[in-house]
mmCIF file of C-alpha atoms in Angstrom:
data_model
loop_
_atom_site.group_PDB
_atom_site.id
_atom_site.type_symbol
_atom_site.label_atom_id
_atom_site.label_comp_id
_atom_site.label_asym_id
_atom_site.label_seq_id
_atom_site.Cartn_x
_atom_site.Cartn_y
_atom_site.Cartn_z
ATOM 1 C CA MET B 300 -12.061 3.971 37.003
ATOM 2 C CA LEU B 301 -13.082 1.033 34.832
ATOM 3 C CA ASP B 302 -12.881 -2.400 36.477
ATOM 4 C CA PRO B 303 -9.388 -3.845 35.699
ATOM 5 C CA PHE B 304 -10.997 -7.146 34.727
ATOM 6 C CA TRP B 305 -12.714 -5.504 31.756
ATOM 7 C CA LEU B 306 -9.536 -3.684 30.796
ATOM 8 C CA VAL B 307 -7.656 -7.030 30.712
ATOM 9 C CA VAL B 308 -10.467 -8.461 28.578
ATOM 10 C CA ALA B 309 -10.204 -5.437 26.249
ATOM 11 C CA VAL B 310 -6.439 -5.805 25.914
ATOM 12 C CA ILE B 311 -6.672 -9.530 25.129
ATOM 13 C CA ALA B 312 -9.438 -8.904 22.561
ATOM 14 C CA LEU B 313 -7.432 -6.094 20.930
ATOM 15 C CA ALA B 314 -4.246 -8.239 20.985
ATOM 16 C CA LEU B 315 -6.080 -10.971 19.067
ATOM 17 C CA ILE B 316 -7.463 -8.456 16.613
ATOM 18 C CA PHE B 317 -3.905 -7.097 16.176
ATOM 19 C CA ASP B 318 -2.733 -10.645 15.613
ATOM 20 C CA PHE B 319 -5.426 -11.166 13.011
ATOM 21 C CA THR B 320 -4.475 -7.928 11.230
ATOM 22 C CA ASN B 321 -0.834 -9.008 11.459
ATOM 23 C CA GLY B 322 -1.634 -12.257 9.664
ATOM 24 C CA TRP B 323 -3.852 -10.423 7.162
ATOM 25 C CA HIS B 324 -1.252 -7.677 6.686
ATOM 26 C CA ASP B 325 1.780 -9.965 6.530
ATOM 27 C CA THR B 326 0.381 -12.834 4.427
ATOM 28 C CA ALA B 327 2.513 -11.395 1.637
ATOM 29 C CA ASN B 328 5.706 -12.010 3.571
ATOM 30 C CA ALA B 329 5.235 -15.769 3.345
ATOM 31 C CA ILE B 330 3.672 -16.219 -0.096
ATOM 32 C CA ALA B 331 4.341 -13.111 -2.212
ATOM 33 C CA THR B 332 7.215 -14.720 -4.080
ATOM 34 C CA VAL B 333 5.579 -18.110 -4.626
ATOM 35 C CA VAL B 334 2.513 -16.252 -6.055
ATOM 36 C CA GLY B 335 4.673 -13.779 -7.944
ATOM 37 C CA THR B 336 6.538 -16.594 -9.724
ATOM 38 C CA ARG B 337 3.226 -18.362 -10.411
ATOM 39 C CA THR B 338 4.458 -21.490 -8.678
ATOM 40 C CA LEU B 339 1.260 -21.739 -6.576
ATOM 41 C CA LYS B 340 -2.147 -20.253 -7.058
ATOM 42 C CA PRO B 341 -2.988 -17.576 -4.494
ATOM 43 C CA TYR B 342 -5.637 -19.575 -2.641
ATOM 44 C CA THR B 343 -3.401 -22.640 -2.389
ATOM 45 C CA ALA B 344 -0.510 -20.518 -1.157
ATOM 46 C CA ILE B 345 -2.671 -18.745 1.419
ATOM 47 C CA LEU B 346 -4.014 -22.014 2.895
ATOM 48 C CA MET B 347 -0.472 -23.399 3.138
ATOM 49 C CA ALA B 348 0.698 -20.191 4.792
ATOM 50 C CA ALA B 349 -2.165 -20.220 7.304
ATOM 51 C CA GLY B 350 -1.408 -23.792 8.386
ATOM 52 C CA LEU B 351 2.331 -23.227 8.791
ATOM 53 C CA ASN B 352 1.793 -19.892 10.533
ATOM 54 C CA LEU B 353 -0.238 -21.826 13.097
ATOM 55 C CA VAL B 354 2.564 -24.393 13.592
ATOM 56 C CA GLY B 355 5.292 -21.758 13.724
ATOM 57 C CA ALA B 356 3.575 -19.843 16.499
ATOM 58 C CA PHE B 357 4.500 -22.622 18.898
ATOM 59 C CA PHE B 358 8.224 -22.545 18.021
ATOM 60 C CA SER B 359 9.374 -20.371 20.959
ATOM 61 C CA THR B 360 8.270 -17.755 23.500
ATOM 62 C CA ALA B 361 11.534 -15.796 23.631
ATOM 63 C CA VAL B 362 10.203 -12.964 21.456
ATOM 64 C CA ALA B 363 6.952 -12.819 23.462
ATOM 65 C CA LYS B 364 8.948 -12.263 26.665
ATOM 66 C CA ALA B 365 11.065 -9.590 24.996
ATOM 67 C CA ILE B 366 7.924 -7.709 23.897
ATOM 68 C CA GLY B 367 6.474 -8.012 27.389
ATOM 69 C CA LYS B 368 9.466 -6.786 29.365
ATOM 70 C CA ASP B 369 12.138 -5.159 27.141
ATOM 71 C CA ILE B 370 10.222 -2.174 25.644
ATOM 72 C CA VAL B 371 8.491 -0.630 28.635
ATOM 73 C CA ASN B 372 8.807 -1.266 32.343
ATOM 74 C CA PRO B 373 6.123 -3.909 33.150
ATOM 75 C CA LYS B 374 5.867 -2.584 36.719
ATOM 76 C CA ALA B 375 5.018 0.920 35.524
ATOM 77 C CA VAL B 376 2.843 0.266 32.471
ATOM 78 C CA THR B 377 -0.969 0.379 32.765
ATOM 79 C CA LEU B 378 -3.722 -1.511 31.008
ATOM 80 C CA VAL B 379 -4.962 1.688 29.340
ATOM 81 C CA VAL B 380 -1.528 2.116 27.780
ATOM 82 C CA LEU B 381 -1.879 -1.339 26.196
ATOM 83 C CA VAL B 382 -5.422 -0.521 25.007
ATOM 84 C CA ALA B 383 -4.225 2.687 23.369
ATOM 85 C CA ALA B 384 -1.159 1.044 21.822
ATOM 86 C CA LEU B 385 -3.063 -1.854 20.352
ATOM 87 C CA SER B 386 -5.835 0.440 19.030
ATOM 88 C CA ALA B 387 -3.190 2.531 17.269
ATOM 89 C CA VAL B 388 -1.400 -0.405 15.630
ATOM 90 C CA ILE B 389 -4.664 -2.010 14.486
ATOM 91 C CA ILE B 390 -5.727 1.244 12.769
ATOM 92 C CA TRP B 391 -2.293 1.503 11.151
ATOM 93 C CA ASN B 392 -2.322 -2.069 9.883
ATOM 94 C CA VAL B 393 -5.795 -1.745 8.349
ATOM 95 C CA VAL B 394 -5.046 1.588 6.666
ATOM 96 C CA THR B 395 -1.712 0.446 5.202
ATOM 97 C CA VAL B 396 -3.152 -2.813 3.867
ATOM 98 C CA LEU B 397 -5.969 -0.897 2.143
ATOM 99 C CA MET B 398 -3.302 1.401 0.625
ATOM 100 C CA GLY B 399 -1.223 -1.608 -0.431
ATOM 101 C CA LEU B 400 1.846 -0.573 1.612
ATOM 102 C CA PRO B 401 3.914 -3.419 3.096
ATOM 103 C CA THR B 402 4.782 -1.673 6.334
ATOM 104 C CA SER B 403 6.043 -3.484 9.394
ATOM 105 C CA SER B 404 3.579 -4.646 12.072
ATOM 106 C CA SER B 405 6.606 -4.946 14.393
ATOM 107 C CA HIS B 406 7.540 -1.298 13.891
ATOM 108 C CA ALA B 407 3.886 -0.303 14.345
ATOM 109 C CA LEU B 408 3.511 -2.220 17.591
ATOM 110 C CA ILE B 409 6.756 -0.882 19.088
ATOM 111 C CA GLY B 410 6.011 2.707 17.995
ATOM 112 C CA SER B 411 2.487 2.709 19.334
ATOM 113 C CA LEU B 412 3.560 1.108 22.641
ATOM 114 C CA VAL B 413 6.361 3.622 23.126
ATOM 115 C CA GLY B 414 4.037 6.531 22.312
ATOM 116 C CA ALA B 415 1.265 5.418 24.686
ATOM 117 C CA ALA B 416 3.697 4.597 27.452
ATOM 118 C CA VAL B 417 5.492 8.000 27.215
ATOM 119 C CA ALA B 418 2.135 9.742 27.305
ATOM 120 C CA SER B 419 1.324 7.841 30.468
ATOM 121 C CA ALA B 420 4.537 8.162 32.490
ATOM 122 C CA GLY B 421 7.208 10.024 30.486
ATOM 123 C CA PHE B 422 10.406 8.631 28.992
ATOM 124 C CA ASP B 423 11.530 6.966 32.227
ATOM 125 C CA ILE B 424 9.036 4.147 31.607
ATOM 126 C CA LEU B 425 11.057 2.998 28.599
ATOM 127 C CA GLN B 426 13.540 0.107 28.925
ATOM 128 C CA SER B 427 16.311 1.828 27.009
ATOM 129 C CA LYS B 428 18.723 -1.147 26.760
ATOM 130 C CA GLY B 429 16.118 -3.563 25.535
ATOM 131 C CA LEU B 430 14.530 -1.016 23.237
ATOM 132 C CA ILE B 431 17.841 -0.181 21.603
ATOM 133 C CA THR B 432 18.555 -3.905 20.989
ATOM 134 C CA ILE B 433 15.129 -4.334 19.400
ATOM 135 C CA LEU B 434 15.523 -1.249 17.234
ATOM 136 C CA ILE B 435 18.932 -2.392 16.026
ATOM 137 C CA GLY B 436 17.417 -5.781 15.109
ATOM 138 C CA LEU B 437 14.632 -4.026 13.181
ATOM 139 C CA LEU B 438 17.099 -1.833 11.310
ATOM 140 C CA ILE B 439 19.588 -4.529 10.298
ATOM 141 C CA SER B 440 17.053 -7.256 9.313
ATOM 142 C CA PRO B 441 16.411 -5.917 5.790
ATOM 143 C CA VAL B 442 20.138 -5.396 5.238
ATOM 144 C CA LEU B 443 20.871 -8.969 6.382
ATOM 145 C CA GLY B 444 18.048 -10.266 4.195
ATOM 146 C CA ALA B 445 19.491 -8.480 1.144
ATOM 147 C CA ILE B 446 23.050 -9.669 1.792
ATOM 148 C CA VAL B 447 22.127 -13.372 2.442
ATOM 149 C CA ALA B 448 19.714 -13.481 -0.513
ATOM 150 C CA TYR B 449 22.336 -11.872 -2.768
ATOM 151 C CA ILE B 450 24.841 -14.567 -1.776
ATOM 152 C CA PHE B 451 22.285 -17.378 -2.272
ATOM 153 C CA MET B 452 21.398 -16.021 -5.716
ATOM 154 C CA LYS B 453 25.023 -15.799 -6.811
ATOM 155 C CA ILE B 454 25.622 -19.375 -5.674
ATOM 156 C CA ILE B 455 22.533 -20.543 -7.568
ATOM 157 C CA ARG B 456 23.638 -18.706 -10.722
ATOM 158 C CA ALA B 457 27.125 -20.266 -10.501
ATOM 159 C CA LEU B 458 25.735 -23.787 -10.040
ATOM 160 C CA PHE B 459 23.236 -23.510 -12.910
ATOM 161 C CA ALA B 460 25.237 -21.224 -15.217
ATOM 162 C CA ASN B 461 25.150 -23.653 -18.143
ATOM 163 C CA GLN B 462 21.658 -25.012 -17.648
ATOM 164 C CA PRO B 463 18.727 -23.990 -19.835
ATOM 165 C CA ALA B 464 16.180 -21.716 -18.150
ATOM 166 C CA SER B 465 13.397 -24.285 -18.520
ATOM 167 C CA ARG B 466 15.383 -26.856 -16.484
ATOM 168 C CA VAL B 467 16.291 -24.356 -13.785
ATOM 169 C CA LYS B 468 12.626 -23.399 -13.441
ATOM 170 C CA ARG B 469 11.660 -27.091 -13.228
ATOM 171 C CA VAL B 470 14.260 -27.754 -10.517
ATOM 172 C CA PHE B 471 13.291 -24.779 -8.368
ATOM 173 C CA LYS B 472 9.505 -25.012 -8.624
ATOM 174 C CA PRO B 473 9.168 -27.706 -5.847
ATOM 175 C CA LEU B 474 12.032 -26.142 -3.937
ATOM 176 C CA GLN B 475 10.230 -22.838 -3.828
ATOM 177 C CA ILE B 476 7.132 -24.480 -2.380
ATOM 178 C CA PHE B 477 9.388 -25.725 0.448
ATOM 179 C CA SER B 478 11.014 -22.315 0.909
ATOM 180 C CA SER B 479 7.642 -20.575 0.976
ATOM 181 C CA GLY B 480 6.442 -23.044 3.629
ATOM 182 C CA PHE B 481 9.610 -22.331 5.637
ATOM 183 C CA MET B 482 8.898 -18.624 5.306
ATOM 184 C CA ALA B 483 5.308 -19.107 6.570
ATOM 185 C CA PHE B 484 6.596 -21.135 9.534
ATOM 186 C CA SER B 485 9.187 -18.472 10.363
ATOM 187 C CA HIS B 486 6.487 -15.717 10.147
ATOM 188 C CA GLY B 487 4.384 -17.581 12.723
ATOM 189 C CA ALA B 488 7.471 -18.082 14.869
ATOM 190 C CA ALA B 489 8.492 -14.419 14.734
ATOM 191 C CA ASP B 490 5.222 -12.567 14.689
ATOM 192 C CA ALA B 491 2.527 -14.490 16.642
ATOM 193 C CA GLN B 492 4.729 -14.087 19.714
ATOM 194 C CA LYS B 493 4.259 -10.309 19.661
ATOM 195 C CA ALA B 494 0.545 -10.627 20.475
ATOM 196 C CA MET B 495 1.435 -13.301 23.063
ATOM 197 C CA GLY B 496 3.802 -10.878 24.776
ATOM 198 C CA ILE B 497 1.156 -8.147 25.023
ATOM 199 C CA MET B 498 -1.469 -10.556 26.387
ATOM 200 C CA ALA B 499 1.019 -11.904 28.970
ATOM 201 C CA LEU B 500 1.885 -8.349 29.981
ATOM 202 C CA ALA B 501 -1.827 -7.541 30.441
ATOM 203 C CA LEU B 502 -2.242 -10.557 32.673
ATOM 204 C CA LEU B 503 0.798 -9.414 34.727
ATOM 205 C CA VAL B 504 -0.365 -5.821 35.012
ATOM 206 C CA GLY B 505 -3.916 -6.961 35.807
ATOM 207 C CA GLY B 506 -2.665 -9.112 38.723
ATOM 208 C CA TYR B 507 -3.420 -12.476 37.135
ATOM 209 C CA GLN B 508 0.179 -13.641 37.286
ATOM 210 C CA THR B 509 3.163 -12.674 39.377
ATOM 211 C CA GLU B 510 5.815 -12.874 36.653
ATOM 212 C CA LEU B 511 5.763 -12.723 32.876
ATOM 213 C CA ASN B 512 4.795 -16.194 31.644
ATOM 214 C CA ILE B 513 3.042 -17.256 28.446
ATOM 215 C CA PRO B 514 0.072 -19.547 29.318
ATOM 216 C CA THR B 515 -0.865 -22.303 26.873
ATOM 217 C CA TRP B 516 -4.247 -20.695 26.091
ATOM 218 C CA VAL B 517 -2.459 -17.485 25.122
ATOM 219 C CA LYS B 518 -0.246 -19.405 22.679
ATOM 220 C CA ILE B 519 -3.187 -21.221 21.107
ATOM 221 C CA SER B 520 -5.426 -18.156 20.780
ATOM 222 C CA ALA B 521 -2.626 -16.043 19.242
ATOM 223 C CA ALA B 522 -1.670 -18.839 16.827
ATOM 224 C CA LEU B 523 -5.316 -19.240 15.703
ATOM 225 C CA ALA B 524 -5.847 -15.485 15.292
ATOM 226 C CA MET B 525 -2.779 -15.090 13.102
ATOM 227 C CA ALA B 526 -3.640 -18.209 11.053
ATOM 228 C CA PHE B 527 -7.164 -16.876 10.444
ATOM 229 C CA GLY B 528 -5.813 -13.496 9.403
ATOM 230 C CA THR B 529 -3.385 -15.162 7.068
ATOM 231 C CA ALA B 530 -6.213 -17.186 5.507
ATOM 232 C CA ILE B 531 -8.060 -13.964 4.675
ATOM 233 C CA GLY B 532 -4.966 -12.502 3.043
ATOM 234 C CA GLY B 533 -3.905 -8.967 2.068
ATOM 235 C CA TRP B 534 -4.120 -9.073 -1.719
ATOM 236 C CA LYS B 535 -2.873 -5.541 -2.438
ATOM 237 C CA VAL B 536 0.295 -6.116 -0.362
ATOM 238 C CA ILE B 537 0.908 -9.504 -2.057
ATOM 239 C CA GLN B 538 0.756 -7.768 -5.409
ATOM 240 C CA THR B 539 3.220 -5.011 -4.331
ATOM 241 C CA ILE B 540 5.837 -7.385 -2.962
ATOM 242 C CA GLY B 541 5.254 -10.351 -5.276
ATOM 243 C CA SER B 542 5.349 -8.721 -8.640
ATOM 244 C CA ARG B 543 5.944 -4.963 -8.570
ATOM 245 C CA LEU B 544 9.137 -4.815 -6.551
ATOM 246 C CA SER B 545 11.308 -6.971 -8.797
ATOM 247 C CA ARG B 546 10.798 -9.421 -11.636
ATOM 248 C CA LEU B 547 10.779 -12.844 -9.975
ATOM 249 C CA GLU B 548 11.532 -16.313 -11.244
ATOM 250 C CA THR B 549 11.546 -19.463 -9.155
ATOM 251 C CA PRO B 550 15.290 -19.328 -8.266
ATOM 252 C CA HIS B 551 14.779 -15.715 -7.011
ATOM 253 C CA GLY B 552 11.796 -16.775 -4.939
ATOM 254 C CA PHE B 553 13.665 -19.687 -3.398
ATOM 255 C CA ALA B 554 16.728 -17.550 -2.591
ATOM 256 C CA ALA B 555 14.679 -14.696 -1.093
ATOM 257 C CA GLU B 556 12.431 -16.931 1.042
ATOM 258 C CA THR B 557 15.223 -19.193 2.244
ATOM 259 C CA ALA B 558 17.369 -16.199 3.268
ATOM 260 C CA ALA B 559 14.568 -14.426 5.046
ATOM 261 C CA ALA B 560 13.208 -17.494 6.828
ATOM 262 C CA THR B 561 16.670 -18.525 8.042
ATOM 263 C CA ILE B 562 17.237 -15.097 9.532
ATOM 264 C CA LEU B 563 13.749 -14.927 11.114
ATOM 265 C CA THR B 564 13.874 -18.353 12.813
ATOM 266 C CA THR B 565 17.396 -17.721 14.093
ATOM 267 C CA VAL B 566 16.581 -14.352 15.664
ATOM 268 C CA ALA B 567 13.217 -15.605 16.962
ATOM 269 C CA GLY B 568 15.031 -18.340 18.868
ATOM 270 C CA MET B 569 17.345 -15.636 20.270
ATOM 271 C CA GLY B 570 14.384 -13.584 21.444
ATOM 272 C CA ILE B 571 14.972 -10.588 19.125
ATOM 273 C CA PRO B 572 11.739 -9.296 17.530
ATOM 274 C CA VAL B 573 12.506 -8.324 13.927
ATOM 275 C CA SER B 574 10.269 -7.366 11.040
ATOM 276 C CA THR B 575 9.203 -10.150 8.647
ATOM 277 C CA THR B 576 8.082 -7.468 6.170
ATOM 278 C CA HIS B 577 11.456 -5.754 6.143
ATOM 279 C CA THR B 578 13.420 -9.030 6.032
ATOM 280 C CA ILE B 579 11.606 -10.559 3.071
ATOM 281 C CA THR B 580 11.475 -7.258 1.161
ATOM 282 C CA GLY B 581 15.246 -6.801 1.696
ATOM 283 C CA SER B 582 15.736 -10.390 0.497
ATOM 284 C CA ILE B 583 13.787 -9.775 -2.679
ATOM 285 C CA ILE B 584 15.821 -6.665 -3.361
ATOM 286 C CA GLY B 585 19.016 -8.646 -2.750
ATOM 287 C CA THR B 586 18.026 -11.250 -5.378
ATOM 288 C CA GLY B 587 17.247 -8.472 -7.834
ATOM 289 C CA ILE B 588 20.611 -6.803 -7.285
ATOM 290 C CA ALA B 589 22.350 -10.185 -7.799
ATOM 291 C CA GLU B 590 20.942 -10.169 -11.324
ATOM 292 C CA ARG B 591 21.122 -6.488 -12.273
ATOM 293 C CA ILE B 592 20.638 -3.418 -10.088
ATOM 294 C CA ARG B 593 18.228 -2.105 -12.719
ATOM 295 C CA SER B 594 16.041 -5.192 -12.370
ATOM 296 C CA VAL B 595 14.833 -3.777 -9.026
ATOM 297 C CA ARG B 596 11.948 -1.401 -9.446
ATOM 298 C CA TRP B 597 13.403 1.347 -7.311
ATOM 299 C CA THR B 598 10.385 3.626 -7.514
ATOM 300 C CA VAL B 599 8.315 0.927 -5.769
ATOM 301 C CA ALA B 600 11.201 0.292 -3.312
ATOM 302 C CA LYS B 601 11.312 4.006 -2.432
ATOM 303 C CA LYS B 602 7.581 4.028 -1.725
ATOM 304 C CA ILE B 603 8.047 1.106 0.657
ATOM 305 C CA VAL B 604 11.011 2.747 2.380
ATOM 306 C CA TYR B 605 8.986 5.959 2.902
ATOM 307 C CA ALA B 606 6.236 3.859 4.543
ATOM 308 C CA TRP B 607 8.822 2.184 6.783
ATOM 309 C CA VAL B 608 10.348 5.494 7.841
ATOM 310 C CA LEU B 609 6.939 6.873 8.736
ATOM 311 C CA THR B 610 5.763 3.827 10.699
ATOM 312 C CA LEU B 611 7.659 4.336 13.993
ATOM 313 C CA PRO B 612 6.957 8.089 14.438
ATOM 314 C CA GLY B 613 3.471 7.777 12.937
ATOM 315 C CA THR B 614 2.335 4.990 15.298
ATOM 316 C CA ALA B 615 4.104 6.638 18.268
ATOM 317 C CA ILE B 616 2.061 9.804 17.736
ATOM 318 C CA MET B 617 -1.124 7.750 17.334
ATOM 319 C CA GLY B 618 -0.402 5.787 20.522
ATOM 320 C CA TYR B 619 0.348 9.031 22.417
ATOM 321 C CA ALA B 620 -2.863 10.651 21.161
ATOM 322 C CA LEU B 621 -5.054 7.654 21.871
ATOM 323 C CA TYR B 622 -3.691 7.292 25.388
ATOM 324 C CA THR B 623 -4.399 10.996 26.023
ATOM 325 C CA VAL B 624 -8.008 10.451 24.848
ATOM 326 C CA LEU B 625 -8.483 7.205 26.842
ATOM 327 C CA SER B 626 -6.655 8.248 30.026
ATOM 328 C CA PHE B 627 -9.979 9.081 31.707
ATOM 329 C CA LEU B 628 -10.464 5.302 32.123
ATOM 330 C CA GLU B 629 -7.729 5.343 34.783
ATOM 331 C CA HIS B 630 -9.493 7.966 36.942
#
């Protein structure tokens, strides 16, 4: 059996790599609309997103604790399970970014963790109540995003109904920079905590703490990893969300980002891990529907939905398979 110390080191390293790929993969969530509307140049938007991702990561630890204790039983999980789960989600994130698919890192992490844990100890290791709550949150987040963004867009249209398009664009250009920054902050608040939760769980399982706490160094390292990944940026995903999904103008970008960011920061404070990818994509679709249903490019939307549907089972199978391969490390 490999020394538990090295397994803890491996989990922490993989968690930080996951966090990096999360930032790289999910850069589009924060800046796709501000780039898609040509309000900011891509490099400027990415630097802004990286900085605010870093700040947002310190918003709360409620999601981190949910990831650490509400998916699998922390008393029954092993370090090899965490190694297998993180390896699966990293592979998934890299492949989907290269394919330009805006899939959910949250779905991927949960799917791979469930798959690896079940391979290790069967279905009894799952925390069914917490897992169901998390899955409900993941399912309703895009719907909420669409509804709230639709309402925001209708209000904006009513307020500016008699204004020329050039004035509307001029009003919303600075507002969209604010909303994009809010979205970047909320992404850090919602997603950096997922890596924190896995690292804290590794410290607990490895015997380095007696209850699930999030040390300061874990917060800082996770925040930096996500910010660095965001700075690198996933250009193909930005293109898919920012310009191919629906035709975006500055009011649409403002409505979509404000709706998504409001939902994300609210649920992060409640300790419910939801998908930033799903939420912002649902919000963009909601703004498109508020204009005309046909303004949404449904062929692109269907491609994204197929990727979402495949993420949970796909990563669960990968997590299960990788644990089966790596299980010799426990013997």
